[in-house]
Amino acid sequence: MIVMFYFFAFFTLLLAVYAVTAPNLVRSVFALFGCLCGVAGLYVFAQADFIAVAQIVVYVGGVLVVLLFGVMLSDKAVLAQVDKAVHRVFSLPKILALLSTVALAVFLIWQVMGYAFNVGAPTTVNTINNIGVNTVSVYLLPFELLAVLLLMVLIGTVYIARKGTSAE
């Protein structure tokens, strides 16, 4: 079981690095797809079944599809200019990004090392029923507002991507 956890962790980390460093934007989006699926697998190992399903449905099924449509509908000339600008070997933004990433990694490792993990018996409480009931009763209005917001984001993405082309 621990071997599978390390496989998913390595798989997720490898695809995350490739998603950030891929020279092709479409390949980067597909690497992000694999990375998000790997994160869902890690949630399964953490016994967070609802979060794993939500990861697949919301991020892989929703956000990633919007990203993929945005990439596919955008202008190829603009993407080529972005690719040329991004792939300079040394630039100030890349150096600052690398330094901030290393600083964040050191901080996170320092925080995790100082944390006392309380590993006990796994709980058998099923929270999915409570989450489902609360979503369609107590939190129905925020849930519907979030759905409308995501729909507006999708429509706005298509509008911005199609702005330069004719509608006919």
GROMACS .gro file of N, CA and C in nm:
model
  504
    1MET      N    1   0.082  -0.120   0.000
    1MET     CA    2   0.000   0.000   0.000
    1MET      C    3   0.087   0.126   0.000
    2ILE      N    4   0.194   0.123   0.077
    2ILE     CA    5   0.282   0.239   0.083
    2ILE      C    6   0.354   0.261  -0.049
    3VAL      N    7   0.379   0.151  -0.122
    3VAL     CA    8   0.444   0.163  -0.253
    3VAL      C    9   0.352   0.236  -0.351
    4MET      N   10   0.224   0.207  -0.345
    4MET     CA   11   0.128   0.275  -0.433
    4MET      C   12   0.118   0.424  -0.398
    5PHE      N   13   0.123   0.457  -0.269
    5PHE     CA   14   0.120   0.597  -0.229
    5PHE      C   15   0.240   0.672  -0.286
    6TYR      N   16   0.358   0.614  -0.272
    6TYR     CA   17   0.478   0.679  -0.325
    6TYR      C   18   0.474   0.686  -0.479
    7PHE      N   19   0.414   0.587  -0.543
    7PHE     CA   20   0.399   0.592  -0.688
    7PHE      C   21   0.311   0.711  -0.727
    8PHE      N   22   0.196   0.727  -0.661
    8PHE     CA   23   0.107   0.839  -0.692
    8PHE      C   24   0.174   0.972  -0.660
    9ALA      N   25   0.249   0.979  -0.550
    9ALA     CA   26   0.316   1.104  -0.515
    9ALA      C   27   0.422   1.139  -0.619
   10PHE      N   28   0.502   1.041  -0.661
   10PHE     CA   29   0.605   1.065  -0.761
   10PHE      C   30   0.543   1.102  -0.896
   11PHE      N   31   0.437   1.029  -0.934
   11PHE     CA   32   0.365   1.053  -1.059
   11PHE      C   33   0.309   1.196  -1.061
   12THR      N   34   0.248   1.238  -0.951
   12THR     CA   35   0.189   1.371  -0.942
   12THR      C   36   0.296   1.479  -0.949
   13LEU      N   37   0.404   1.459  -0.876
   13LEU     CA   38   0.513   1.556  -0.876
   13LEU      C   39   0.579   1.568  -1.013
   14LEU      N   40   0.601   1.455  -1.078
   14LEU     CA   41   0.663   1.455  -1.210
   14LEU      C   42   0.575   1.528  -1.312
   15LEU      N   43   0.446   1.499  -1.311
   15LEU     CA   44   0.356   1.567  -1.405
   15LEU      C   45   0.339   1.715  -1.373
   16ALA      N   46   0.346   1.753  -1.246
   16ALA     CA   47   0.337   1.894  -1.209
   16ALA      C   48   0.458   1.971  -1.262
   17VAL      N   49   0.575   1.912  -1.251
   17VAL     CA   50   0.696   1.977  -1.303
   17VAL      C   51   0.688   1.987  -1.454
   18TYR      N   52   0.639   1.881  -1.521
   18TYR     CA   53   0.627   1.886  -1.666
   18TYR      C   54   0.522   1.989  -1.710
   19ALA      N   55   0.413   2.002  -1.633
   19ALA     CA   56   0.310   2.099  -1.668
   19ALA      C   57   0.364   2.241  -1.663
   20VAL      N   58   0.457   2.266  -1.574
   20VAL     CA   59   0.513   2.401  -1.562
   20VAL      C   60   0.621   2.425  -1.666
   21THR      N   61   0.696   2.321  -1.703
   21THR     CA   62   0.811   2.341  -1.791
   21THR      C   63   0.789   2.296  -1.935
   22ALA      N   64   0.672   2.248  -1.969
   22ALA     CA   65   0.648   2.197  -2.105
   22ALA      C   66   0.656   2.310  -2.207
   23PRO      N   67   0.722   2.286  -2.319
   23PRO     CA   68   0.731   2.392  -2.421
   23PRO      C   69   0.600   2.411  -2.498
   24ASN      N   70   0.516   2.309  -2.501
   24ASN     CA   71   0.390   2.315  -2.573
   24ASN      C   72   0.277   2.336  -2.472
   25LEU      N   73   0.191   2.433  -2.497
   25LEU     CA   74   0.084   2.466  -2.403
   25LEU      C   75  -0.020   2.355  -2.392
   26VAL      N   76  -0.051   2.290  -2.500
   26VAL     CA   77  -0.149   2.181  -2.497
   26VAL      C   78  -0.096   2.064  -2.415
   27ARG      N   79   0.032   2.031  -2.433
   27ARG     CA   80   0.092   1.924  -2.353
   27ARG      C   81   0.093   1.962  -2.205
   28SER      N   82   0.113   2.089  -2.178
   28SER     CA   83   0.111   2.135  -2.040
   28SER      C   84  -0.026   2.116  -1.976
   29VAL      N   85  -0.133   2.143  -2.052
   29VAL     CA   86  -0.269   2.123  -2.000
   29VAL      C   87  -0.295   1.974  -1.975
   30PHE      N   88  -0.248   1.888  -2.064
   30PHE     CA   89  -0.269   1.745  -2.042
   30PHE      C   90  -0.183   1.692  -1.927
   31ALA      N   91  -0.067   1.750  -1.906
   31ALA     CA   92   0.013   1.713  -1.789
   31ALA      C   93  -0.056   1.758  -1.661
   32LEU      N   94  -0.121   1.874  -1.666
   32LEU     CA   95  -0.199   1.919  -1.552
   32LEU      C   96  -0.315   1.824  -1.525
   33PHE      N   97  -0.376   1.770  -1.630
   33PHE     CA   98  -0.481   1.669  -1.615
   33PHE      C   99  -0.429   1.549  -1.537
   34GLY      N  100  -0.314   1.497  -1.575
   34GLY     CA  101  -0.257   1.383  -1.503
   34GLY      C  102  -0.221   1.418  -1.361
   35CYS      N  103  -0.171   1.539  -1.340
   35CYS     CA  104  -0.136   1.584  -1.206
   35CYS      C  105  -0.259   1.591  -1.115
   36LEU      N  106  -0.368   1.647  -1.166
   36LEU     CA  107  -0.491   1.655  -1.087
   36LEU      C  108  -0.550   1.518  -1.058
   37CYS      N  109  -0.538   1.425  -1.151
   37CYS     CA  110  -0.582   1.288  -1.125
   37CYS      C  111  -0.494   1.223  -1.019
   38GLY      N  112  -0.364   1.251  -1.021
   38GLY     CA  113  -0.275   1.199  -0.919
   38GLY      C  114  -0.308   1.254  -0.781
   39VAL      N  115  -0.345   1.381  -0.774
   39VAL     CA  116  -0.385   1.440  -0.646
   39VAL      C  117  -0.512   1.373  -0.596
   40ALA      N  118  -0.604   1.342  -0.686
   40ALA     CA  119  -0.725   1.269  -0.645
   40ALA      C  120  -0.688   1.131  -0.590
   41GLY      N  121  -0.590   1.065  -0.651
   41GLY     CA  122  -0.544   0.937  -0.598
   41GLY      C  123  -0.483   0.951  -0.459
   42LEU      N  124  -0.410   1.060  -0.435
   42LEU     CA  125  -0.355   1.084  -0.302
   42LEU      C  126  -0.465   1.109  -0.200
   43TYR      N  127  -0.573   1.174  -0.242
   43TYR     CA  128  -0.687   1.193  -0.151
   43TYR      C  129  -0.750   1.059  -0.114
   44VAL      N  130  -0.752   0.966  -0.207
   44VAL     CA  131  -0.806   0.834  -0.177
   44VAL      C  132  -0.721   0.766  -0.070
   45PHE      N  133  -0.589   0.779  -0.081
   45PHE     CA  134  -0.502   0.720   0.021
   45PHE      C  135  -0.519   0.788   0.156
   46ALA      N  136  -0.559   0.912   0.158
   46ALA     CA  137  -0.582   0.984   0.283
   46ALA      C  138  -0.722   0.958   0.338
   47GLN      N  139  -0.796   0.868   0.276
   47GLN     CA  140  -0.932   0.830   0.314
   47GLN      C  141  -1.027   0.950   0.309
   48ALA      N  142  -1.004   1.039   0.216
   48ALA     CA  143  -1.093   1.153   0.193
   48ALA      C  144  -1.166   1.128   0.062
   49ASP      N  145  -1.259   1.035   0.065
   49ASP     CA  146  -1.326   0.991  -0.057
   49ASP      C  147  -1.407   1.101  -0.123
   50PHE      N  148  -1.475   1.183  -0.044
   50PHE     CA  149  -1.554   1.290  -0.103
   50PHE      C  150  -1.465   1.393  -0.171
   51ILE      N  151  -1.353   1.428  -0.108
   51ILE     CA  152  -1.262   1.525  -0.167
   51ILE      C  153  -1.202   1.470  -0.296
   52ALA      N  154  -1.175   1.340  -0.300
   52ALA     CA  155  -1.121   1.279  -0.422
   52ALA      C  156  -1.222   1.288  -0.536
   53VAL      N  157  -1.347   1.258  -0.508
   53VAL     CA  158  -1.451   1.266  -0.611
   53VAL      C  159  -1.473   1.411  -0.653
   54ALA      N  160  -1.472   1.502  -0.556
   54ALA     CA  161  -1.487   1.644  -0.589
   54ALA      C  162  -1.370   1.693  -0.673
   55GLN      N  163  -1.250   1.644  -0.646
   55GLN     CA  164  -1.132   1.680  -0.726
   55GLN      C  165  -1.152   1.640  -0.871
   56ILE      N  166  -1.200   1.518  -0.892
   56ILE     CA  167  -1.223   1.470  -1.028
   56ILE      C  168  -1.334   1.550  -1.097
   57VAL      N  169  -1.446   1.569  -1.027
   57VAL     CA  170  -1.560   1.634  -1.090
   57VAL      C  171  -1.534   1.782  -1.115
   58VAL      N  172  -1.485   1.853  -1.013
   58VAL     CA  173  -1.471   1.998  -1.025
   58VAL      C  174  -1.347   2.036  -1.106
   59TYR      N  175  -1.232   1.986  -1.066
   59TYR     CA  176  -1.108   2.032  -1.131
   59TYR      C  177  -1.084   1.963  -1.264
   60VAL      N  178  -1.089   1.831  -1.264
   60VAL     CA  179  -1.063   1.760  -1.390
   60VAL      C  180  -1.180   1.777  -1.486
   61GLY      N  181  -1.301   1.767  -1.436
   61GLY     CA  182  -1.417   1.773  -1.523
   61GLY      C  183  -1.460   1.913  -1.559
   62GLY      N  184  -1.429   2.011  -1.477
   62GLY     CA  185  -1.476   2.146  -1.502
   62GLY      C  186  -1.367   2.243  -1.540
   63VAL      N  187  -1.280   2.269  -1.447
   63VAL     CA  188  -1.178   2.372  -1.466
   63VAL      C  189  -1.083   2.334  -1.579
   64LEU      N  190  -1.043   2.210  -1.585
   64LEU     CA  191  -0.949   2.168  -1.689
   64LEU      C  192  -1.011   2.173  -1.828
   65VAL      N  193  -1.140   2.143  -1.837
   65VAL     CA  194  -1.207   2.153  -1.966
   65VAL      C  195  -1.213   2.299  -2.012
   66VAL      N  196  -1.237   2.392  -1.919
   66VAL     CA  197  -1.238   2.533  -1.953
   66VAL      C  198  -1.099   2.577  -1.999
   67LEU      N  199  -0.995   2.531  -1.929
   67LEU     CA  200  -0.858   2.563  -1.971
   67LEU      C  201  -0.829   2.508  -2.110
   68LEU      N  202  -0.869   2.386  -2.135
   68LEU     CA  203  -0.844   2.324  -2.264
   68LEU      C  204  -0.917   2.397  -2.375
   69PHE      N  205  -1.043   2.436  -2.352
   69PHE     CA  206  -1.115   2.515  -2.452
   69PHE      C  207  -1.049   2.651  -2.473
   70GLY      N  208  -1.003   2.713  -2.365
   70GLY     CA  209  -0.934   2.841  -2.379
   70GLY      C  210  -0.808   2.831  -2.462
   71VAL      N  211  -0.733   2.722  -2.444
   71VAL     CA  212  -0.612   2.703  -2.523
   71VAL      C  213  -0.646   2.673  -2.668
   72MET      N  214  -0.745   2.588  -2.690
   72MET     CA  215  -0.780   2.549  -2.826
   72MET      C  216  -0.843   2.664  -2.905
   73LEU      N  217  -0.918   2.751  -2.839
   73LEU     CA  218  -0.985   2.859  -2.909
   73LEU      C  219  -0.901   2.986  -2.921
   74SER      N  220  -0.787   2.990  -2.855
   74SER     CA  221  -0.706   3.111  -2.860
   74SER      C  222  -0.627   3.117  -2.991
   75ASP      N  223  -0.576   3.234  -3.018
   75ASP     CA  224  -0.505   3.260  -3.143
   75ASP      C  225  -0.368   3.193  -3.139
   76LYS      N  226  -0.333   3.121  -3.245
   76LYS     CA  227  -0.206   3.049  -3.251
   76LYS      C  228  -0.087   3.144  -3.256
   77ALA      N  229  -0.101   3.260  -3.318
   77ALA     CA  230   0.010   3.355  -3.326
   77ALA      C  231   0.045   3.410  -3.189
   78VAL      N  232  -0.059   3.436  -3.108
   78VAL     CA  233  -0.035   3.486  -2.972
   78VAL      C  234   0.034   3.379  -2.890
   79LEU      N  235  -0.008   3.253  -2.905
   79LEU     CA  236   0.056   3.144  -2.832
   79LEU      C  237   0.201   3.127  -2.872
   80ALA      N  238   0.233   3.146  -2.999
   80ALA     CA  239   0.371   3.133  -3.045
   80ALA      C  240   0.456   3.244  -2.984
   81GLN      N  241   0.401   3.366  -2.975
   81GLN     CA  242   0.476   3.476  -2.913
   81GLN      C  243   0.498   3.450  -2.765
   82VAL      N  244   0.399   3.394  -2.698
   82VAL     CA  245   0.412   3.362  -2.555
   82VAL      C  246   0.519   3.255  -2.537
   83ASP      N  247   0.519   3.152  -2.622
   83ASP     CA  248   0.618   3.046  -2.612
   83ASP      C  249   0.759   3.100  -2.630
   84LYS      N  250   0.779   3.193  -2.725
   84LYS     CA  251   0.913   3.249  -2.747
   84LYS      C  252   0.956   3.333  -2.627
   85ALA      N  253   0.864   3.408  -2.569
   85ALA     CA  254   0.899   3.494  -2.457
   85ALA      C  255   0.927   3.414  -2.331
   86VAL      N  256   0.862   3.303  -2.314
   86VAL     CA  257   0.876   3.225  -2.192
   86VAL      C  258   1.005   3.146  -2.190
   87HIS      N  259   1.059   3.107  -2.303
   87HIS     CA  260   1.169   3.013  -2.306
   87HIS      C  261   1.308   3.075  -2.312
   88ARG      N  262   1.324   3.194  -2.257
   88ARG     CA  263   1.458   3.246  -2.237
   88ARG      C  264   1.518   3.169  -2.119
   89VAL      N  265   1.647   3.140  -2.127
   89VAL     CA  266   1.708   3.056  -2.023
   89VAL      C  267   1.713   3.129  -1.890
   90PHE      N  268   1.771   3.248  -1.887
   90PHE     CA  269   1.780   3.324  -1.764
   90PHE      C  270   1.712   3.458  -1.784
   91SER      N  271   1.616   3.486  -1.699
   91SER     CA  272   1.551   3.616  -1.699
   91SER      C  273   1.515   3.649  -1.555
   92LEU      N  274   1.493   3.774  -1.529
   92LEU     CA  275   1.464   3.817  -1.392
   92LEU      C  276   1.338   3.751  -1.336
   93PRO      N  277   1.226   3.742  -1.411
   93PRO     CA  278   1.110   3.675  -1.355
   93PRO      C  279   1.135   3.527  -1.323
   94LYS      N  280   1.213   3.458  -1.407
   94LYS     CA  281   1.242   3.318  -1.379
   94LYS      C  282   1.328   3.302  -1.255
   95ILE      N  283   1.425   3.389  -1.238
   95ILE     CA  284   1.511   3.382  -1.120
   95ILE      C  285   1.432   3.414  -0.993
   96LEU      N  286   1.346   3.515  -1.000
   96LEU     CA  287   1.262   3.547  -0.885
   96LEU      C  288   1.164   3.434  -0.853
   97ALA      N  289   1.109   3.372  -0.956
   97ALA     CA  290   1.018   3.260  -0.935
   97ALA      C  291   1.091   3.142  -0.871
   98LEU      N  292   1.212   3.114  -0.916
   98LEU     CA  293   1.290   3.005  -0.859
   98LEU      C  294   1.324   3.033  -0.713
   99LEU      N  295   1.366   3.155  -0.683
   99LEU     CA  296   1.399   3.190  -0.545
   99LEU      C  297   1.277   3.182  -0.453
  100SER      N  298   1.164   3.231  -0.499
  100SER     CA  299   1.043   3.224  -0.416
  100SER      C  300   0.995   3.081  -0.399
  101THR      N  301   1.012   2.998  -0.501
  101THR     CA  302   0.974   2.857  -0.490
  101THR      C  303   1.062   2.785  -0.389
  102VAL      N  304   1.192   2.810  -0.394
  102VAL     CA  305   1.283   2.747  -0.297
  102VAL      C  306   1.251   2.796  -0.156
  103ALA      N  307   1.224   2.925  -0.140
  103ALA     CA  308   1.191   2.978  -0.008
  103ALA      C  309   1.062   2.916   0.045
  104LEU      N  310   0.961   2.901  -0.041
  104LEU     CA  311   0.836   2.839   0.001
  104LEU      C  312   0.856   2.692   0.037
  105ALA      N  313   0.937   2.620  -0.042
  105ALA     CA  314   0.963   2.479  -0.012
  105ALA      C  315   1.035   2.464   0.121
  106VAL      N  316   1.135   2.549   0.148
  106VAL     CA  317   1.207   2.543   0.276
  106VAL      C  318   1.112   2.572   0.391
  107PHE      N  319   1.026   2.673   0.374
  107PHE     CA  320   0.929   2.705   0.479
  107PHE      C  321   0.833   2.591   0.505
  108LEU      N  322   0.780   2.529   0.399
  108LEU     CA  323   0.686   2.419   0.416
  108LEU      C  324   0.752   2.298   0.481
  109ILE      N  325   0.875   2.267   0.441
  109ILE     CA  326   0.946   2.154   0.503
  109ILE      C  327   0.971   2.183   0.650
  110TRP      N  328   1.008   2.307   0.682
  110TRP     CA  329   1.031   2.345   0.820
  110TRP      C  330   0.902   2.331   0.903
  111GLN      N  331   0.789   2.370   0.845
  111GLN     CA  332   0.661   2.359   0.916
  111GLN      C  333   0.620   2.213   0.936
  112VAL      N  334   0.639   2.131   0.834
  112VAL     CA  335   0.599   1.989   0.845
  112VAL      C  336   0.688   1.917   0.945
  113MET      N  337   0.816   1.948   0.948
  113MET     CA  338   0.907   1.882   1.042
  113MET      C  339   0.872   1.917   1.188
  114GLY      N  340   0.818   2.034   1.212
  114GLY     CA  341   0.783   2.075   1.347
  114GLY      C  342   0.645   2.033   1.391
  115TYR      N  343   0.569   1.970   1.304
  115TYR     CA  344   0.431   1.931   1.335
  115TYR      C  345   0.429   1.793   1.398
  116ALA      N  346   0.355   1.777   1.507
  116ALA     CA  347   0.342   1.647   1.572
  116ALA      C  348   0.218   1.578   1.516
  117PHE      N  349   0.241   1.479   1.432
  117PHE     CA  350   0.130   1.408   1.370
  117PHE      C  351   0.064   1.314   1.471
  118ASN      N  352  -0.066   1.318   1.478
  118ASN     CA  353  -0.142   1.231   1.568
  118ASN      C  354  -0.207   1.124   1.483
  119VAL      N  355  -0.141   1.011   1.470
  119VAL     CA  356  -0.191   0.903   1.387
  119VAL      C  357  -0.270   0.809   1.476
  120GLY      N  358  -0.397   0.801   1.452
  120GLY     CA  359  -0.483   0.713   1.530
  120GLY      C  360  -0.554   0.616   1.440
  121ALA      N  361  -0.653   0.552   1.495
  121ALA     CA  362  -0.733   0.458   1.417
  121ALA      C  363  -0.816   0.535   1.316
  122PRO      N  364  -0.829   0.481   1.195
  122PRO     CA  365  -0.909   0.551   1.094
  122PRO      C  366  -1.055   0.558   1.135
  123THR      N  367  -1.116   0.671   1.105
  123THR     CA  368  -1.257   0.688   1.140
  123THR      C  369  -1.344   0.620   1.036
  124THR      N  370  -1.457   0.575   1.081
  124THR     CA  371  -1.551   0.508   0.989
  124THR      C  372  -1.677   0.592   0.970
  125VAL      N  373  -1.673   0.719   1.011
  125VAL     CA  374  -1.788   0.806   0.996
  125VAL      C  375  -1.799   0.846   0.849
  126ASN      N  376  -1.919   0.828   0.793
  126ASN     CA  377  -1.943   0.864   0.654
  126ASN      C  378  -1.996   1.007   0.650
  127THR      N  379  -1.915   1.099   0.602
  127THR     CA  380  -1.955   1.239   0.598
  127THR      C  381  -2.020   1.278   0.466
  128ILE      N  382  -2.019   1.189   0.368
  128ILE     CA  383  -2.075   1.222   0.238
  128ILE      C  384  -2.224   1.250   0.249
  129ASN      N  385  -2.295   1.173   0.330
  129ASN     CA  386  -2.439   1.195   0.347
  129ASN      C  387  -2.465   1.333   0.406
  130ASN      N  388  -2.389   1.372   0.509
  130ASN     CA  389  -2.407   1.504   0.570
  130ASN      C  390  -2.375   1.616   0.472
  131ILE      N  391  -2.271   1.599   0.394
  131ILE     CA  392  -2.234   1.701   0.296
  131ILE      C  393  -2.342   1.715   0.190
  132GLY      N  394  -2.394   1.603   0.141
  132GLY     CA  395  -2.500   1.607   0.040
  132GLY      C  396  -2.627   1.673   0.090
  133VAL      N  397  -2.668   1.638   0.211
  133VAL     CA  398  -2.790   1.697   0.267
  133VAL      C  399  -2.772   1.847   0.290
  134ASN      N  400  -2.659   1.887   0.344
  134ASN     CA  401  -2.635   2.029   0.368
  134ASN      C  402  -2.622   2.109   0.238
  135THR      N  403  -2.569   2.046   0.133
  135THR     CA  404  -2.552   2.117   0.006
  135THR      C  405  -2.687   2.153  -0.056
  136VAL      N  406  -2.784   2.064  -0.047
  136VAL     CA  407  -2.914   2.091  -0.110
  136VAL      C  408  -3.018   2.144  -0.013
  137SER      N  409  -2.978   2.173   0.112
  137SER     CA  410  -3.074   2.232   0.205
  137SER      C  411  -3.020   2.364   0.262
  138VAL      N  412  -2.921   2.357   0.347
  138VAL     CA  413  -2.870   2.476   0.414
  138VAL      C  414  -2.792   2.566   0.319
  139TYR      N  415  -2.706   2.507   0.237
  139TYR     CA  416  -2.617   2.584   0.150
  139TYR      C  417  -2.662   2.582   0.004
  140LEU      N  418  -2.791   2.576  -0.022
  140LEU     CA  419  -2.840   2.570  -0.159
  140LEU      C  420  -2.813   2.699  -0.235
  141LEU      N  421  -2.836   2.815  -0.174
  141LEU     CA  422  -2.815   2.943  -0.242
  141LEU      C  423  -2.668   2.963  -0.280
  142PRO      N  424  -2.570   2.944  -0.189
  142PRO     CA  425  -2.430   2.958  -0.233
  142PRO      C  426  -2.391   2.857  -0.340
  143PHE      N  427  -2.446   2.737  -0.332
  143PHE     CA  428  -2.418   2.634  -0.432
  143PHE      C  429  -2.466   2.677  -0.570
  144GLU      N  430  -2.586   2.731  -0.577
  144GLU     CA  431  -2.641   2.777  -0.705
  144GLU      C  432  -2.568   2.901  -0.756
  145LEU      N  433  -2.531   2.992  -0.666
  145LEU     CA  434  -2.455   3.111  -0.707
  145LEU      C  435  -2.319   3.071  -0.763
  146LEU      N  436  -2.257   2.971  -0.704
  146LEU     CA  437  -2.129   2.922  -0.756
  146LEU      C  438  -2.147   2.862  -0.895
  147ALA      N  439  -2.256   2.790  -0.917
  147ALA     CA  440  -2.283   2.733  -1.049
  147ALA      C  441  -2.302   2.843  -1.153
  148VAL      N  442  -2.374   2.949  -1.118
  148VAL     CA  443  -2.394   3.061  -1.210
  148VAL      C  444  -2.262   3.132  -1.237
  149LEU      N  445  -2.179   3.149  -1.134
  149LEU     CA  446  -2.047   3.212  -1.151
  149LEU      C  447  -1.959   3.130  -1.246
  150LEU      N  448  -1.957   2.999  -1.231
  150LEU     CA  449  -1.877   2.915  -1.320
  150LEU      C  450  -1.930   2.921  -1.463
  151LEU      N  451  -2.062   2.929  -1.479
  151LEU     CA  452  -2.119   2.943  -1.613
  151LEU      C  453  -2.079   3.076  -1.675
  152MET      N  454  -2.078   3.183  -1.597
  152MET     CA  455  -2.035   3.313  -1.649
  152MET      C  456  -1.887   3.311  -1.688
  153VAL      N  457  -1.805   3.241  -1.611
  153VAL     CA  458  -1.663   3.229  -1.646
  153VAL      C  459  -1.647   3.156  -1.778
  154LEU      N  460  -1.722   3.049  -1.798
  154LEU     CA  461  -1.716   2.973  -1.922
  154LEU      C  462  -1.760   3.059  -2.041
  155ILE      N  463  -1.869   3.132  -2.026
  155ILE     CA  464  -1.917   3.219  -2.134
  155ILE      C  465  -1.817   3.330  -2.162
  156GLY      N  466  -1.760   3.389  -2.058
  156GLY     CA  467  -1.659   3.493  -2.076
  156GLY      C  468  -1.534   3.441  -2.145
  157THR      N  469  -1.494   3.320  -2.113
  157THR     CA  470  -1.377   3.260  -2.178
  157THR      C  471  -1.402   3.240  -2.327
  158VAL      N  472  -1.516   3.189  -2.361
  158VAL     CA  473  -1.549   3.169  -2.502
  158VAL      C  474  -1.560   3.303  -2.574
  159TYR      N  475  -1.619   3.404  -2.510
  159TYR     CA  476  -1.632   3.535  -2.572
  159TYR      C  477  -1.495   3.597  -2.598
  160ILE      N  478  -1.406   3.592  -2.501
  160ILE     CA  479  -1.273   3.650  -2.518
  160ILE      C  480  -1.194   3.574  -2.625
  161ALA      N  481  -1.208   3.443  -2.626
  161ALA     CA  482  -1.134   3.363  -2.725
  161ALA      C  483  -1.187   3.384  -2.866
  162ARG      N  484  -1.315   3.407  -2.881
  162ARG     CA  485  -1.376   3.422  -3.014
  162ARG      C  486  -1.386   3.569  -3.057
  163LYS      N  487  -1.336   3.662  -2.980
  163LYS     CA  488  -1.352   3.805  -3.007
  163LYS      C  489  -1.293   3.847  -3.142
  164GLY      N  490  -1.181   3.789  -3.181
  164GLY     CA  491  -1.115   3.830  -3.304
  164GLY      C  492  -1.167   3.759  -3.428
  165THR      N  493  -1.250   3.657  -3.414
  165THR     CA  494  -1.299   3.582  -3.531
  165THR      C  495  -1.441   3.623  -3.561
  166SER      N  496  -1.484   3.596  -3.685
  166SER     CA  497  -1.623   3.628  -3.721
  166SER      C  498  -1.715   3.520  -3.669
  167ALA      N  499  -1.836   3.557  -3.637
  167ALA     CA  500  -1.934   3.464  -3.578
  167ALA      C  501  -2.007   3.384  -3.686
  168GLU      N  502  -1.983   3.409  -3.810
  168GLU     CA  503  -2.059   3.341  -3.916
  168GLU      C  504  -1.996   3.214  -3.957
   0.00000   0.00000   0.00000
